[in-house]
N, CA, C and O of each residue as an XYZ file, in Angstrom:
468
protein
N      -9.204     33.332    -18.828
C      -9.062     32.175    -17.958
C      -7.783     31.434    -18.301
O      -7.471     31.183    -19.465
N      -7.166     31.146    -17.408
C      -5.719     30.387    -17.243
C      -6.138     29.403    -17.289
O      -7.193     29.243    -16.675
N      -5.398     27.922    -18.222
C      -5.742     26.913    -17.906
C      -4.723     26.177    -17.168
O      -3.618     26.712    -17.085
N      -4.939     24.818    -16.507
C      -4.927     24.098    -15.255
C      -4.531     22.524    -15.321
O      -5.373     21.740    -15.758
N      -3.385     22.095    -14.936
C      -3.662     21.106    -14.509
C      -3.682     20.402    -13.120
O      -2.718     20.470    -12.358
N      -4.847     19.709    -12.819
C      -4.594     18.771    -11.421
C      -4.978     17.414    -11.772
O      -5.108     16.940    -12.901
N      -5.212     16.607    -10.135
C      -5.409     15.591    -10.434
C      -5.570     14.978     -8.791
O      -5.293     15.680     -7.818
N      -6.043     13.619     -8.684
C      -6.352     12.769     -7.577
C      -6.642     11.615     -8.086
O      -7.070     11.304     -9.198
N      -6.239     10.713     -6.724
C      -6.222      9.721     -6.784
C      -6.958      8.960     -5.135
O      -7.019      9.158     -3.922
N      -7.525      7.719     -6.553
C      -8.558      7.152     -4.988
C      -7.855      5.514     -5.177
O      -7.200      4.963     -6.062
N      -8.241      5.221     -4.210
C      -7.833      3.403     -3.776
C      -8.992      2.925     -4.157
O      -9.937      3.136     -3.397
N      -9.279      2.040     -5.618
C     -10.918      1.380     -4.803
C     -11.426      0.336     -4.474
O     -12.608     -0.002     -4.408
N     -10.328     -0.283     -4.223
C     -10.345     -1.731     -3.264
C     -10.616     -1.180     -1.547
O     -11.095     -1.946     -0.712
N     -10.336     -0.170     -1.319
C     -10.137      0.130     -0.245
C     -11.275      1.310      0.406
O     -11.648      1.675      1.521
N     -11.588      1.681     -1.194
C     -13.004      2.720     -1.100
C     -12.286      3.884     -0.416
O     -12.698      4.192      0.702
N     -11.422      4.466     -0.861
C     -10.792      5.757      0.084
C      -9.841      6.456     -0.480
O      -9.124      5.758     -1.197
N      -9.435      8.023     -0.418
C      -8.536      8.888     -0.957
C      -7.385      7.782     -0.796
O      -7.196      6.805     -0.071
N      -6.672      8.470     -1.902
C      -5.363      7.451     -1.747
C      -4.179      8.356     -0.836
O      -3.597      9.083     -1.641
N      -3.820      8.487      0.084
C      -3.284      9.697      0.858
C      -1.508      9.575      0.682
O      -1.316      8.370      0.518
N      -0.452     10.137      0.654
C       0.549     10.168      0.502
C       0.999      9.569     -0.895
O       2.056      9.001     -0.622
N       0.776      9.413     -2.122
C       1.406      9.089     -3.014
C       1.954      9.931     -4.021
O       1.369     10.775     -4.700
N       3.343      9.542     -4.035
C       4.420     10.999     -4.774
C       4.453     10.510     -6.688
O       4.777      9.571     -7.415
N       3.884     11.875     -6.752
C       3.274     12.091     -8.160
C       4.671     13.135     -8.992
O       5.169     14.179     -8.571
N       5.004     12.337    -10.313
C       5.886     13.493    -11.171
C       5.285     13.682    -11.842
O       4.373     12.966    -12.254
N       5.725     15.159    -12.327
C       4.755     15.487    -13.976
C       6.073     15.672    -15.061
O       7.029     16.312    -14.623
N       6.135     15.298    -16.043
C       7.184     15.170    -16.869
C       7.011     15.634    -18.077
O       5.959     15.015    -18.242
N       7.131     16.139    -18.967
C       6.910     16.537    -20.223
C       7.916     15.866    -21.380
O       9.147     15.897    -21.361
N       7.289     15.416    -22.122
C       7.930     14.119    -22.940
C       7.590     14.821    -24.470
O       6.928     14.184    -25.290
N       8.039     16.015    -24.732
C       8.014     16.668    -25.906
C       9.019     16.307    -27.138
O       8.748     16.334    -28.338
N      10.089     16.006    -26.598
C      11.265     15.604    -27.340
C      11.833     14.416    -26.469
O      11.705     13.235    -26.792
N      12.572     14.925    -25.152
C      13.667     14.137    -24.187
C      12.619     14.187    -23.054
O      12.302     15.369    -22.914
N      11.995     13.455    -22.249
C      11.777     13.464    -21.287
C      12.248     14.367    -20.648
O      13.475     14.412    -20.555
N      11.229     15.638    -19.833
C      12.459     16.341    -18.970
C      11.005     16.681    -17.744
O       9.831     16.921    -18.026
N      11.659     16.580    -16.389
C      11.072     16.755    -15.316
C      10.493     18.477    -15.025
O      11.005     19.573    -15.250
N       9.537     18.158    -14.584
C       9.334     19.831    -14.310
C       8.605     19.363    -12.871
O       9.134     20.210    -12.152
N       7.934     18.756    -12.159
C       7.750     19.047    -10.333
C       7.439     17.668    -10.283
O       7.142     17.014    -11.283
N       7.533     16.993     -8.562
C       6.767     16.413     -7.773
C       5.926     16.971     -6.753
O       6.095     18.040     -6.167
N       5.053     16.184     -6.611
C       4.200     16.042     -5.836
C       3.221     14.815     -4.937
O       2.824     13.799     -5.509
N       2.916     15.107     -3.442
C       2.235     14.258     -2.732
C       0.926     14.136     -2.437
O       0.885     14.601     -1.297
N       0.189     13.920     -2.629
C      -1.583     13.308     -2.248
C      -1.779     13.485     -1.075
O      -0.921     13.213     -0.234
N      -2.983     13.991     -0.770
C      -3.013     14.423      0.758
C      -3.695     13.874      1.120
O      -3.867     12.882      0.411
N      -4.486     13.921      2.180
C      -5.815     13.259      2.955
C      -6.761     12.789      2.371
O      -7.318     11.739      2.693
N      -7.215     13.850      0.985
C      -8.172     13.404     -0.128
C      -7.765     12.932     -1.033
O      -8.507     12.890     -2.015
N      -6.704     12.486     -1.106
C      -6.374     11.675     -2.191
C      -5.958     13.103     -3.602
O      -6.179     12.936     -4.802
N      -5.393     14.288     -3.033
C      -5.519     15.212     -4.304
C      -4.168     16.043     -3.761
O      -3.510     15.901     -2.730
N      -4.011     17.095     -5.040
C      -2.623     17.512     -5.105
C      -3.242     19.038     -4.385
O      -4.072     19.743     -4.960
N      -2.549     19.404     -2.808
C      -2.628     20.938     -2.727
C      -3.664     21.913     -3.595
O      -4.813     22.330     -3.446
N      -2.062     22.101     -5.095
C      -2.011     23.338     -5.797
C      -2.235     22.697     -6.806
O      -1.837     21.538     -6.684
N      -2.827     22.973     -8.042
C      -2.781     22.828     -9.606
C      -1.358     22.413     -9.372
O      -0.593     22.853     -8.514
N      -1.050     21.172    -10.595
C       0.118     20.532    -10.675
C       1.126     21.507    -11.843
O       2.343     21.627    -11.986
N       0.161     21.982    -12.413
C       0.708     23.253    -14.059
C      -0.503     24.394    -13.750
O      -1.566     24.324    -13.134
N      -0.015     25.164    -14.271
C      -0.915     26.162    -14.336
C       0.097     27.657    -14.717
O       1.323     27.594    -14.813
N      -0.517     28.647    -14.855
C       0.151     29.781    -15.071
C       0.257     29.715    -16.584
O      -0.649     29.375    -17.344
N       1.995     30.239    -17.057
C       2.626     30.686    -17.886
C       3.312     29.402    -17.993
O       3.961     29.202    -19.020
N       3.276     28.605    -17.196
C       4.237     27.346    -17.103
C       2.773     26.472    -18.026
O       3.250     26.044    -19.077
N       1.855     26.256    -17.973
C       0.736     25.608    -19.013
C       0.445     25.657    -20.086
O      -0.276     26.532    -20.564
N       0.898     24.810    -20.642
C       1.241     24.551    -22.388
C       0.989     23.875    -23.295
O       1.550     22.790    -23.137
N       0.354     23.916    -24.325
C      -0.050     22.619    -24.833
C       1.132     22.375    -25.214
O       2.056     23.167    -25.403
N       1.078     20.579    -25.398
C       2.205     19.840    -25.806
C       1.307     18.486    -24.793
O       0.224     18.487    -24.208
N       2.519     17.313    -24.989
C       2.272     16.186    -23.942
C       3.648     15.632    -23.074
O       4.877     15.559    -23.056
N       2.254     15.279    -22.312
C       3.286     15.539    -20.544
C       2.673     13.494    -20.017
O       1.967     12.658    -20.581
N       3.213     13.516    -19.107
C       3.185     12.731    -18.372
C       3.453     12.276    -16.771
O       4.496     11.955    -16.203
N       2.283     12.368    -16.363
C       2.148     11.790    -14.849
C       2.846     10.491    -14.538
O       2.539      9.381    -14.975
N       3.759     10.773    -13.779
C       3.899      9.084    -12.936
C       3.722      8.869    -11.384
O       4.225      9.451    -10.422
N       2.853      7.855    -11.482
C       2.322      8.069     -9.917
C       3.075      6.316     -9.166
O       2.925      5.164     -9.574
N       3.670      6.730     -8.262
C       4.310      5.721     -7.225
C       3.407      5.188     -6.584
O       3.184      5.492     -5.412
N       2.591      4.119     -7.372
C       1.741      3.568     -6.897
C       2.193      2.262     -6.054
O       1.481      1.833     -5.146
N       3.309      1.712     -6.377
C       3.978      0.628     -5.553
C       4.171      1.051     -4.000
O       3.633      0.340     -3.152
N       5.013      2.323     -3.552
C       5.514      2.291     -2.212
C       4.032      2.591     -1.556
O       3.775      2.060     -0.476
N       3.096      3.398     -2.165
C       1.516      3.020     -1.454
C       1.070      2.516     -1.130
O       0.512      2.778     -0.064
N       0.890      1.153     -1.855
C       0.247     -0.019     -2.101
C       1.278     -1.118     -1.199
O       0.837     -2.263     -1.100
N       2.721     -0.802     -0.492
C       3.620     -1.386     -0.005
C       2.887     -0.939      1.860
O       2.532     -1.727      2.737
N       2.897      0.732      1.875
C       2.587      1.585      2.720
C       1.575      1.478      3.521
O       1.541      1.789      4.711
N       0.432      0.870      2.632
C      -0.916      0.569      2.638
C      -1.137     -0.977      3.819
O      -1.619     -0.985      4.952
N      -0.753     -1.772      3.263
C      -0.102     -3.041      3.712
C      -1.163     -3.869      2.597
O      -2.146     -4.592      2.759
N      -0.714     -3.565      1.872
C      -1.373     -4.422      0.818
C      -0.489     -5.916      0.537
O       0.665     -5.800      0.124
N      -0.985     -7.134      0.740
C      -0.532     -8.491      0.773
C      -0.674     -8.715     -0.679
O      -1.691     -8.876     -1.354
N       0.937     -8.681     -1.105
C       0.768     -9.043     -2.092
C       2.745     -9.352     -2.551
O       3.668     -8.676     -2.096
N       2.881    -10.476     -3.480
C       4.330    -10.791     -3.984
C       5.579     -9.738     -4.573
O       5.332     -9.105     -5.599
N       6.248     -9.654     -4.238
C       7.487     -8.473     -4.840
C       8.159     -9.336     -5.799
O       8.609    -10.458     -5.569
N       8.189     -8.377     -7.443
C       8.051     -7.369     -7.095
C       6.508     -6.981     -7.350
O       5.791     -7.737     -8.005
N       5.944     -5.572     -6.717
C       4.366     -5.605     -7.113
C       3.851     -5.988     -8.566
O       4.617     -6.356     -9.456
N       2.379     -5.857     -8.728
C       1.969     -5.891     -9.769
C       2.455     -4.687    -10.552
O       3.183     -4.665    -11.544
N       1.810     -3.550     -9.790
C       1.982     -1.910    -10.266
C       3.209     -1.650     -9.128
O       3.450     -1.924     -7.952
N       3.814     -0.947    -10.255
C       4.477      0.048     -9.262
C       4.521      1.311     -9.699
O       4.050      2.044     -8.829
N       4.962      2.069    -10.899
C       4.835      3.257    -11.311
C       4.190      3.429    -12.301
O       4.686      3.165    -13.396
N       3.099      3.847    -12.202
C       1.739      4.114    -13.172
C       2.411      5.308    -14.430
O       1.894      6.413    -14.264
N       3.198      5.284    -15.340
C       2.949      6.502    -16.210
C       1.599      6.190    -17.048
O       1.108      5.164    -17.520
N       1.049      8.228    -16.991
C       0.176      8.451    -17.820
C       0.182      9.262    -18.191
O      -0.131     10.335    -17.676
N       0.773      8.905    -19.886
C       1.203      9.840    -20.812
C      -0.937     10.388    -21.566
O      -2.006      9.848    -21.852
N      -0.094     12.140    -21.488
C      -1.517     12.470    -21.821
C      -1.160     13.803    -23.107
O      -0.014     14.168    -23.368
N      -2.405     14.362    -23.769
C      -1.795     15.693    -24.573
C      -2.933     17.240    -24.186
O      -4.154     17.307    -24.050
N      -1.968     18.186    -24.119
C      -2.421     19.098    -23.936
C      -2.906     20.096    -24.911
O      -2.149     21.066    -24.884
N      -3.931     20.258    -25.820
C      -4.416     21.229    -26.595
C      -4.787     22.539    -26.442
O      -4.442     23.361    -27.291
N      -5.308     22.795    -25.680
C      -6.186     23.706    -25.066
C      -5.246     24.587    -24.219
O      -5.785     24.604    -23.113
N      -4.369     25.165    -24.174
C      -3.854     26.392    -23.010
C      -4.557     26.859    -21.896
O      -4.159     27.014    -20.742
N      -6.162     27.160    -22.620
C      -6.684     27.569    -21.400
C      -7.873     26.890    -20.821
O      -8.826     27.409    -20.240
N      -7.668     25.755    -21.057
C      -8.879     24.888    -20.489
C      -8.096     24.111    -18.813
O      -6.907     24.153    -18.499
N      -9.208     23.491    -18.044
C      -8.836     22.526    -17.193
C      -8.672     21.488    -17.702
O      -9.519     20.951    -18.415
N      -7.315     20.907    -17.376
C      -7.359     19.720    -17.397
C      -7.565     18.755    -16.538
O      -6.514     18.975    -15.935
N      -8.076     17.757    -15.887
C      -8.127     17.058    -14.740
C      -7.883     15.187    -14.913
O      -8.607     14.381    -15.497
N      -6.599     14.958    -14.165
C      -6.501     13.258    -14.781
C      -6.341     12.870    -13.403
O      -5.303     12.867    -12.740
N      -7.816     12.455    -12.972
C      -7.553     11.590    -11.609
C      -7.151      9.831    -12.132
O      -7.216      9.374    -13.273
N      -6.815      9.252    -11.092
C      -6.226      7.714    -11.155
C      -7.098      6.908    -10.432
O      -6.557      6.828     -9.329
N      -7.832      6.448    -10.410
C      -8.514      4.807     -9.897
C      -8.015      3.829    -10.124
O      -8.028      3.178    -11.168
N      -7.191      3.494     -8.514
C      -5.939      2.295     -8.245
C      -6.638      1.574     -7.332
O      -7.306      1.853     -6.336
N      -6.168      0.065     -8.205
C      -6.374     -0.982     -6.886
C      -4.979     -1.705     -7.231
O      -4.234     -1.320     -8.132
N      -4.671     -3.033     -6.217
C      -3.373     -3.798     -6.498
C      -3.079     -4.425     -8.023
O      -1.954     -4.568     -8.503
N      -4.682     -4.859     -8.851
C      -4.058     -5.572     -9.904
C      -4.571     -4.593    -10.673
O      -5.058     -5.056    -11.704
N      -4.678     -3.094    -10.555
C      -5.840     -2.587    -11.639
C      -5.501     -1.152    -11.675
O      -5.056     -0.632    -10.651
N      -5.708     -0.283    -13.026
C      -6.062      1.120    -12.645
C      -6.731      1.494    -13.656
O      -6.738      0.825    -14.689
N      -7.427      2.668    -13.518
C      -8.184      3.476    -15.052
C      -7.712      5.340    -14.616
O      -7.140      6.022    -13.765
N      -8.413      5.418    -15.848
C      -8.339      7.039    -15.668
C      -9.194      7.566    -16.959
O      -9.622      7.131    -18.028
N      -9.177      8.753    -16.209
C      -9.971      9.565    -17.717
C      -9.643     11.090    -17.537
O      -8.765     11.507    -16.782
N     -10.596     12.008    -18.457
C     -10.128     13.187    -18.670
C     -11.442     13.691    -18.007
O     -12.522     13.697    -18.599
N     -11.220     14.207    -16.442
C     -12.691     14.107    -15.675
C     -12.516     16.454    -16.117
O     -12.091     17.255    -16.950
N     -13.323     16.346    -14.603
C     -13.726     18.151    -14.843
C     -13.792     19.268    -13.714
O     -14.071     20.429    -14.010
């Protein structure tokens, strides 16, 4: 078994997939260095596994999710500049071949997350 990473994101002020929000995954091993973006779809989730393959590695990486132009997009009433705007969530990878899964629960003044399944 190959292990995996994905992820989603919900609104829950709004009770709903969070749809269009552009997600980086970054790997912060030494220098910060970019490896893809990605957009949230209808369900609030990414397509394809965000890592996966030969490209899935332990080490630690980091999600940043553009939670500002959403929450701008959204028409969320609220002062500029936002509360949130780019959520990093620095995480670590042990496991090669496990799933990993880090969804985001966003509202305007708030977010959580965990290591779901």
């Amino acid at each position: 078994m190959m292990g995996r990473l994905t992820t989603h994101v919900l609104d829950t002020a709004a009770g709903l997939p969070a749809a269009g929000i552009l997600i980086e995954l970054w790997s912060v091993e030494d220098q910060p260095t970019f490896i893809s973006s990605h957009v949230t779809n209808s369900d609030g989730r990414v397509d394809q596994p965000i890592l996966e393959g030969d490209a899935f590695q332990t080490g630690t990486y980091e999600l940043r999710f553009f939670a500002g132009a959403y929450l701008k997009a959204s028409g969320v009433s609220q002062a500029e500049p936002f509360f949130l705007d780019v959520i990093p969530l620095r995480f670590g990878i042990s496991d090669a071949e496990a799933h990993y899964h880090v969804p985001l629960l966003l509202s305007p003044f708030g977010y959580s997350t965990y290591r779901g399944s």
